mmCIF file of C-alpha atoms in Angstrom:
data_model
loop_
_atom_site.group_PDB
_atom_site.id
_atom_site.type_symbol
_atom_site.label_atom_id
_atom_site.label_comp_id
_atom_site.label_asym_id
_atom_site.label_seq_id
_atom_site.Cartn_x
_atom_site.Cartn_y
_atom_site.Cartn_z
ATOM 1 C CA MET D 227 -126.115 18.373 -130.352
ATOM 2 C CA GLY D 228 -123.225 18.138 -127.901
ATOM 3 C CA GLU D 229 -124.293 18.212 -124.261
ATOM 4 C CA ASN D 230 -127.973 18.215 -125.262
ATOM 5 C CA SER D 231 -127.827 14.791 -126.949
ATOM 6 C CA SER D 232 -129.421 13.195 -123.864
ATOM 7 C CA ASN D 233 -132.644 15.002 -124.842
ATOM 8 C CA TYR D 234 -132.734 13.297 -128.248
ATOM 9 C CA GLU D 235 -133.487 9.840 -129.563
ATOM 10 C CA ILE D 236 -131.847 7.754 -132.252
ATOM 11 C CA ALA D 237 -134.631 7.137 -134.776
ATOM 12 C CA PHE D 238 -135.244 4.677 -137.611
ATOM 13 C CA PHE D 239 -138.018 6.028 -139.810
ATOM 14 C CA GLY D 240 -139.093 5.952 -143.442
ATOM 15 C CA GLY D 241 -139.998 2.266 -143.493
ATOM 16 C CA SER D 242 -141.184 -0.672 -141.441
ATOM 17 C CA PHE D 243 -138.226 -1.368 -139.189
ATOM 18 C CA THR D 244 -139.301 -4.770 -137.883
ATOM 19 C CA ALA D 245 -140.335 -5.920 -141.379
ATOM 20 C CA ILE D 246 -136.942 -5.475 -143.020
ATOM 21 C CA ASP D 247 -134.413 -8.299 -143.331
ATOM 22 C CA ARG D 248 -133.604 -9.472 -139.804
ATOM 23 C CA ASP D 249 -129.816 -9.446 -140.270
ATOM 24 C CA TYR D 250 -129.969 -5.916 -141.692
ATOM 25 C CA MET D 251 -132.177 -4.770 -138.802
ATOM 26 C CA ILE D 252 -129.718 -6.192 -136.281
ATOM 27 C CA SER D 253 -126.788 -4.533 -138.071
ATOM 28 C CA LEU D 254 -128.539 -1.180 -137.731
ATOM 29 C CA LEU D 255 -129.181 -1.771 -134.047
ATOM 30 C CA ASP D 256 -125.571 -2.876 -133.551
ATOM 31 C CA ALA D 257 -124.437 0.407 -135.090
ATOM 32 C CA THR D 258 -126.147 2.323 -132.266
ATOM 33 C CA LYS D 259 -124.207 0.584 -129.475
ATOM 34 C CA PRO D 260 -121.271 3.066 -129.303
ATOM 35 C CA PHE D 261 -123.704 5.989 -129.002
ATOM 36 C CA ILE D 262 -126.731 4.661 -127.132
ATOM 37 C CA ASN D 263 -125.648 5.983 -123.723
ATOM 38 C CA GLU D 264 -125.458 9.504 -125.136
ATOM 39 C CA PHE D 265 -129.134 9.502 -126.111
ATOM 40 C CA LYS D 266 -132.362 8.949 -124.199
ATOM 41 C CA GLY D 267 -133.331 5.966 -126.328
ATOM 42 C CA ILE D 268 -134.160 4.606 -129.767
ATOM 43 C CA ARG D 269 -137.410 5.220 -131.641
ATOM 44 C CA VAL D 270 -138.553 3.049 -134.550
ATOM 45 C CA SER D 271 -141.589 2.985 -136.806
ATOM 46 C CA THR D 272 -143.121 -0.167 -138.220
ATOM 47 C CA ARG D 273 -146.225 -1.910 -139.520
ATOM 48 C CA PRO D 274 -148.959 -3.090 -137.126
ATOM 49 C CA ASP D 275 -148.791 -6.592 -138.623
ATOM 50 C CA SER D 276 -145.044 -6.895 -138.079
ATOM 51 C CA VAL D 277 -144.991 -6.898 -134.289
ATOM 52 C CA ASP D 278 -144.648 -10.013 -132.133
ATOM 53 C CA ASP D 279 -143.094 -11.134 -128.848
ATOM 54 C CA GLU D 280 -139.813 -12.251 -130.378
ATOM 55 C CA LYS D 281 -139.228 -8.939 -132.170
ATOM 56 C CA LEU D 282 -140.173 -6.852 -129.150
ATOM 57 C CA LYS D 283 -137.812 -8.801 -126.885
ATOM 58 C CA LEU D 284 -135.016 -8.183 -129.392
ATOM 59 C CA LEU D 285 -135.758 -4.450 -129.535
ATOM 60 C CA LEU D 286 -135.695 -4.262 -125.743
ATOM 61 C CA GLN D 287 -132.244 -5.844 -125.668
ATOM 62 C CA TYR D 288 -130.928 -3.097 -127.931
ATOM 63 C CA GLY D 289 -132.386 -0.211 -125.917
ATOM 64 C CA VAL D 290 -135.346 0.663 -128.127
ATOM 65 C CA THR D 291 -137.729 2.767 -126.041
ATOM 66 C CA SER D 292 -140.431 3.964 -128.474
ATOM 67 C CA ILE D 293 -142.343 2.192 -131.239
ATOM 68 C CA GLU D 294 -144.650 3.975 -133.661
ATOM 69 C CA LEU D 295 -147.217 2.097 -135.715
ATOM 70 C CA GLY D 296 -148.278 3.208 -139.186
ATOM 71 C CA ALA D 297 -151.927 2.570 -138.385
ATOM 72 C CA GLN D 298 -153.325 5.318 -140.674
ATOM 73 C CA SER D 299 -156.997 4.335 -140.224
ATOM 74 C CA MET D 300 -159.104 2.140 -137.968
ATOM 75 C CA ASP D 301 -161.664 1.463 -140.697
ATOM 76 C CA ASN D 302 -161.064 -1.862 -142.416
ATOM 77 C CA SER D 303 -162.706 -0.826 -145.679
ATOM 78 C CA VAL D 304 -160.452 2.234 -145.893
ATOM 79 C CA LEU D 305 -157.373 0.139 -145.107
ATOM 80 C CA GLU D 306 -158.334 -2.329 -147.830
ATOM 81 C CA LEU D 307 -159.072 0.340 -150.437
ATOM 82 C CA ASN D 308 -155.666 1.922 -149.773
ATOM 83 C CA LYS D 309 -153.873 -1.472 -149.902
ATOM 84 C CA ARG D 310 -152.427 -1.099 -146.423
ATOM 85 C CA GLY D 311 -152.155 -4.864 -145.915
ATOM 86 C CA HIS D 312 -153.197 -4.832 -142.264
ATOM 87 C CA SER D 313 -156.446 -4.584 -140.317
ATOM 88 C CA ALA D 314 -157.728 -2.439 -137.469
ATOM 89 C CA GLN D 315 -157.465 -5.520 -135.262
ATOM 90 C CA ASP D 316 -153.759 -5.726 -136.107
ATOM 91 C CA VAL D 317 -153.381 -2.174 -134.791
ATOM 92 C CA GLU D 318 -155.176 -3.024 -131.557
ATOM 93 C CA ASN D 319 -153.213 -6.230 -131.017
ATOM 94 C CA ALA D 320 -149.843 -4.613 -131.738
ATOM 95 C CA SER D 321 -150.613 -1.571 -129.580
ATOM 96 C CA LYS D 322 -151.517 -3.674 -126.557
ATOM 97 C CA LEU D 323 -148.471 -5.912 -127.011
ATOM 98 C CA ILE D 324 -146.095 -2.939 -127.340
ATOM 99 C CA LYS D 325 -147.466 -1.341 -124.176
ATOM 100 C CA SER D 326 -147.241 -4.643 -122.287
ATOM 101 C CA TYR D 327 -143.456 -4.634 -122.871
ATOM 102 C CA GLY D 328 -143.124 -1.105 -121.512
ATOM 103 C CA PHE D 329 -142.367 0.672 -124.798
ATOM 104 C CA SER D 330 -143.711 4.155 -125.450
ATOM 105 C CA LEU D 331 -146.454 3.715 -128.064
ATOM 106 C CA GLY D 332 -146.950 6.087 -130.971
ATOM 107 C CA LEU D 333 -149.734 5.864 -133.549
ATOM 108 C CA GLN D 334 -149.634 7.469 -136.981
ATOM 109 C CA MET D 335 -152.877 8.553 -138.643
ATOM 110 C CA MET D 336 -153.666 9.720 -142.183
ATOM 111 C CA THR D 337 -156.745 11.855 -142.709
ATOM 112 C CA GLY D 338 -158.619 12.044 -145.986
ATOM 113 C CA LEU D 339 -157.562 8.671 -147.352
ATOM 114 C CA TYR D 340 -159.324 7.179 -150.373
ATOM 115 C CA GLY D 341 -162.722 5.981 -149.169
ATOM 116 C CA SER D 342 -162.577 7.918 -145.918
ATOM 117 C CA GLY D 343 -164.505 10.965 -144.709
ATOM 118 C CA PHE D 344 -164.835 13.288 -141.723
ATOM 119 C CA GLU D 345 -166.806 10.887 -139.555
ATOM 120 C CA THR D 346 -164.539 7.957 -140.459
ATOM 121 C CA ASP D 347 -161.459 9.984 -139.534
ATOM 122 C CA ILE D 348 -163.013 11.139 -136.270
ATOM 123 C CA GLU D 349 -163.891 7.534 -135.431
ATOM 124 C CA THR D 350 -160.253 6.570 -136.074
ATOM 125 C CA ALA D 351 -159.169 9.260 -133.604
ATOM 126 C CA LYS D 352 -161.645 7.949 -131.023
ATOM 127 C CA ARG D 353 -160.299 4.421 -131.383
ATOM 128 C CA PHE D 354 -156.717 5.705 -131.135
ATOM 129 C CA ILE D 355 -157.640 7.418 -127.866
ATOM 130 C CA GLN D 356 -159.069 4.161 -126.524
ATOM 131 C CA LEU D 357 -155.669 2.531 -127.139
ATOM 132 C CA LYS D 358 -154.005 5.240 -124.993
ATOM 133 C CA PRO D 359 -150.863 5.896 -127.047
ATOM 134 C CA ASP D 360 -148.232 8.242 -125.657
ATOM 135 C CA THR D 361 -147.927 10.116 -128.941
ATOM 136 C CA VAL D 362 -149.733 10.579 -132.241
ATOM 137 C CA ARG D 363 -148.699 11.872 -135.644
ATOM 138 C CA ILE D 364 -151.382 13.113 -138.042
ATOM 139 C CA TYR D 365 -150.657 13.334 -141.762
ATOM 140 C CA PRO D 366 -153.322 14.721 -144.116
ATOM 141 C CA THR D 367 -153.284 12.686 -147.322
ATOM 142 C CA VAL D 368 -151.303 14.349 -150.101
ATOM 143 C CA ILE D 369 -151.692 12.979 -153.644
ATOM 144 C CA MET D 370 -148.387 12.270 -155.383
ATOM 145 C CA ASN D 371 -147.974 12.037 -159.151
ATOM 146 C CA GLY D 372 -147.594 8.550 -160.541
ATOM 147 C CA THR D 373 -149.503 6.791 -157.754
ATOM 148 C CA ASP D 374 -152.771 4.854 -157.880
ATOM 149 C CA LEU D 375 -154.298 7.659 -155.823
ATOM 150 C CA ALA D 376 -153.296 10.178 -158.490
ATOM 151 C CA GLY D 377 -155.134 8.052 -161.044
ATOM 152 C CA TYR D 378 -158.269 7.973 -158.896
ATOM 153 C CA TYR D 379 -158.037 11.755 -158.480
ATOM 154 C CA GLN D 380 -157.552 12.365 -162.188
ATOM 155 C CA ASN D 381 -160.454 10.133 -163.259
ATOM 156 C CA GLY D 382 -162.744 11.728 -160.667
ATOM 157 C CA SER D 383 -163.250 8.698 -158.421
ATOM 158 C CA PHE D 384 -161.370 10.328 -155.522
ATOM 159 C CA LYS D 385 -162.199 13.804 -154.281
ATOM 160 C CA PRO D 386 -159.669 14.862 -151.630
ATOM 161 C CA TYR D 387 -160.356 17.301 -148.828
ATOM 162 C CA THR D 388 -159.691 20.907 -149.665
ATOM 163 C CA LEU D 389 -157.123 22.641 -147.475
ATOM 164 C CA GLU D 390 -159.952 24.416 -145.643
ATOM 165 C CA GLN D 391 -161.755 21.121 -144.958
ATOM 166 C CA SER D 392 -158.557 19.458 -143.806
ATOM 167 C CA VAL D 393 -157.806 22.333 -141.428
ATOM 168 C CA SER D 394 -161.333 22.195 -140.001
ATOM 169 C CA LEU D 395 -161.107 18.448 -139.372
ATOM 170 C CA CYS D 396 -157.630 18.474 -137.870
ATOM 171 C CA ALA D 397 -158.515 21.382 -135.584
ATOM 172 C CA ARG D 398 -161.166 19.079 -134.076
ATOM 173 C CA LEU D 399 -158.664 16.232 -133.797
ATOM 174 C CA ILE D 400 -156.168 18.442 -131.955
ATOM 175 C CA LEU D 401 -158.764 19.182 -129.282
ATOM 176 C CA MET D 402 -159.768 15.525 -129.007
ATOM 177 C CA PHE D 403 -156.209 14.366 -128.386
ATOM 178 C CA ALA D 404 -155.450 17.320 -126.086
ATOM 179 C CA LYS D 405 -158.475 16.443 -123.940
ATOM 180 C CA ALA D 406 -157.167 12.862 -123.687
ATOM 181 C CA ASN D 407 -153.652 14.126 -122.760
ATOM 182 C CA ILE D 408 -152.131 12.510 -125.851
ATOM 183 C CA ASN D 409 -149.276 14.476 -127.382
ATOM 184 C CA ILE D 410 -149.428 15.200 -131.119
ATOM 185 C CA ILE D 411 -145.751 15.240 -132.059
ATOM 186 C CA ARG D 412 -146.343 15.964 -135.750
ATOM 187 C CA LEU D 413 -149.246 17.451 -137.671
ATOM 188 C CA GLY D 414 -148.719 17.755 -141.416
ATOM 189 C CA LEU D 415 -145.882 16.700 -143.679
ATOM 190 C CA HIS D 416 -142.367 18.115 -143.596
ATOM 191 C CA TYR D 417 -141.660 20.521 -146.439
ATOM 192 C CA SER D 418 -139.638 19.332 -149.401
ATOM 193 C CA ASP D 419 -139.243 20.673 -152.935
ATOM 194 C CA SER D 420 -140.118 17.236 -154.303
ATOM 195 C CA LEU D 421 -143.362 17.158 -152.314
ATOM 196 C CA VAL D 422 -144.451 20.523 -153.649
ATOM 197 C CA LYS D 423 -143.444 19.790 -157.241
ATOM 198 C CA ASN D 424 -144.940 16.314 -157.444
ATOM 199 C CA SER D 425 -148.178 16.668 -155.474
ATOM 200 C CA LEU D 426 -151.678 17.238 -156.821
ATOM 201 C CA GLY D 427 -154.598 19.140 -155.334
ATOM 202 C CA ASP D 428 -154.372 21.903 -152.725
ATOM 203 C CA ASN D 429 -154.303 19.954 -149.462
ATOM 204 C CA TYR D 430 -150.651 20.607 -148.578
ATOM 205 C CA HIS D 431 -149.460 23.629 -146.595
ATOM 206 C CA PRO D 432 -145.983 23.979 -145.017
ATOM 207 C CA ALA D 433 -147.467 25.545 -141.848
ATOM 208 C CA PHE D 434 -150.428 23.189 -141.570
ATOM 209 C CA LYS D 435 -150.379 22.831 -137.771
ATOM 210 C CA GLU D 436 -150.342 26.596 -137.370
ATOM 211 C CA LEU D 437 -153.413 26.905 -139.594
ATOM 212 C CA CYS D 438 -155.236 24.296 -137.503
ATOM 213 C CA GLU D 439 -154.394 26.034 -134.235
ATOM 214 C CA ASN D 440 -155.513 29.362 -135.699
ATOM 215 C CA GLU D 441 -158.827 27.710 -136.592
ATOM 216 C CA ILE D 442 -159.298 26.431 -133.021
ATOM 217 C CA PHE D 443 -159.116 29.962 -131.627
ATOM 218 C CA LEU D 444 -161.229 31.551 -134.353
ATOM 219 C CA SER D 445 -163.999 28.964 -134.002
ATOM 220 C CA SER D 446 -163.945 29.180 -130.198
ATOM 221 C CA PHE D 447 -164.217 32.958 -130.304
ATOM 222 C CA LEU D 448 -167.096 32.991 -132.780
ATOM 223 C CA GLU D 449 -169.015 30.315 -130.889
ATOM 224 C CA GLN D 450 -168.864 32.328 -127.665
ATOM 225 C CA ALA D 451 -169.286 35.760 -129.251
ATOM 226 C CA ARG D 452 -172.572 34.774 -130.924
ATOM 227 C CA GLU D 453 -174.154 34.518 -127.474
ATOM 228 C CA LEU D 454 -173.270 38.097 -126.540
ATOM 229 C CA PRO D 455 -175.271 41.255 -127.413
ATOM 230 C CA THR D 456 -172.298 43.381 -128.426
ATOM 231 C CA LYS D 457 -169.280 43.191 -130.696
ATOM 232 C CA LYS D 458 -167.050 45.163 -128.340
ATOM 233 C CA LEU D 459 -165.472 42.279 -126.439
ATOM 234 C CA ASN D 460 -162.699 41.240 -124.096
ATOM 235 C CA VAL D 461 -160.843 38.080 -125.079
ATOM 236 C CA PHE D 462 -158.913 36.052 -122.503
ATOM 237 C CA ILE D 463 -156.121 33.698 -123.540
ATOM 238 C CA ASN D 464 -152.887 32.294 -122.165
ATOM 239 C CA GLU D 465 -150.115 34.685 -123.173
ATOM 240 C CA LYS D 466 -148.258 31.813 -124.843
ATOM 241 C CA SER D 467 -151.221 31.420 -127.206
ATOM 242 C CA LEU D 468 -151.218 34.982 -128.530
ATOM 243 C CA SER D 469 -149.806 34.175 -131.962
ATOM 244 C CA LYS D 470 -152.284 31.307 -132.366
ATOM 245 C CA PHE D 471 -155.197 33.613 -131.559
ATOM 246 C CA LEU D 472 -153.978 36.387 -133.867
ATOM 247 C CA GLY D 473 -153.522 33.884 -136.700
ATOM 248 C CA GLN D 474 -150.907 33.510 -139.403
ATOM 249 C CA LYS D 475 -150.141 37.017 -140.662
ATOM 250 C CA LYS D 476 -152.927 38.157 -138.297
ATOM 251 C CA CYS D 477 -155.528 36.394 -140.427
ATOM 252 C CA ASN D 478 -157.858 35.789 -137.472
ATOM 253 C CA ILE D 479 -157.806 39.414 -136.358
ATOM 254 C CA ASN D 480 -158.395 40.594 -139.919
ATOM 255 C CA LYS D 481 -161.414 38.283 -140.252
ATOM 256 C CA LEU D 482 -162.855 39.458 -136.951
ATOM 257 C CA ASN D 483 -162.305 43.094 -137.865
ATOM 258 C CA ASP D 484 -164.145 42.482 -141.137
ATOM 259 C CA LEU D 485 -167.036 41.027 -139.116
ATOM 260 C CA GLY D 486 -167.195 44.217 -137.071
ATOM 261 C CA TYR D 487 -165.667 42.995 -133.814
ATOM 262 C CA ASP D 488 -163.764 45.405 -131.550
ATOM 263 C CA ILE D 489 -161.499 43.188 -129.466
ATOM 264 C CA THR D 490 -159.282 43.788 -126.453
ATOM 265 C CA VAL D 491 -156.900 40.908 -125.715
ATOM 266 C CA ASN D 492 -156.244 40.010 -122.075
ATOM 267 C CA PHE D 493 -153.934 37.365 -120.664
ATOM 268 C CA ASP D 494 -155.084 34.685 -118.226
ATOM 269 C CA ASN D 495 -152.324 32.159 -117.719
ATOM 270 C CA THR D 496 -154.616 29.801 -115.818
ATOM 271 C CA LEU D 497 -156.081 28.909 -119.221
ATOM 272 C CA ASP D 498 -154.549 25.975 -121.095
ATOM 273 C CA LYS D 499 -152.888 26.454 -124.457
ATOM 274 C CA TYR D 500 -156.172 26.160 -126.385
ATOM 275 C CA GLY D 501 -158.312 27.881 -123.762
ATOM 276 C CA LEU D 502 -160.194 31.063 -124.666
ATOM 277 C CA GLY D 503 -162.809 33.157 -122.906
ATOM 278 C CA VAL D 504 -164.963 35.978 -124.274
ATOM 279 C CA ARG D 505 -166.787 38.637 -122.248
ATOM 280 C CA LYS D 506 -168.441 41.904 -123.129
ATOM 281 C CA CYS D 507 -166.549 45.019 -122.174
ATOM 282 C CA ASP D 508 -167.692 46.902 -119.050
#
């Protein structure tokens, strides 16, 4: 990273940082001391029910700047079914406490959990927005072999979202968080060979965010185009959004061509990154 290290954070992820053995947690924080001034801060992830005043004061002393909570859902029945071990109230309490200490708050959400559905997931997003986090991560549920969820899937008691359904839902969530000025810093799981080899169903895609953004532009175009008397149309987008409008491997353009649309793309950089306008050609 060299000279650019001041743009990066030291991060402790992959577990519940404040729930691990206290001495081990402190040893990890101590290990950052020689490097902390070279980075913009420390980011940790933890459980909503493992946050209190004493722990937050300790994290402040060590230069921690951002705390992400593995909230996953704000529906208590979903949390219980998925054996999360915390409640929606725990998420609210921890979020407010974290913000009161001046930390940047991040919330992590899983869509399509066992017992959840579109409206439940949308309600979770609404409640996240009410908590005003600085960042959000959204992870569509992926079923892994050997888990309880795999058993529910195999015996037919759990029907996961299809990839198409997951894309449709998360496209809506992107717009909800964008409207609230909350930054989605991750949408979809990082690729790994193990994930691909050991997952069930068809809900995983390595370019999931791209698919969702493609869906935003396709749906926006079709909604506006239906109101117009012609299929020869001008489309207006921010030039930075061109690839999102065209779609992965030009899938959006191919779909619109198949529907008989004759489109001319125009750039209007006053539009935001998900903005799109449609007008009939003169």
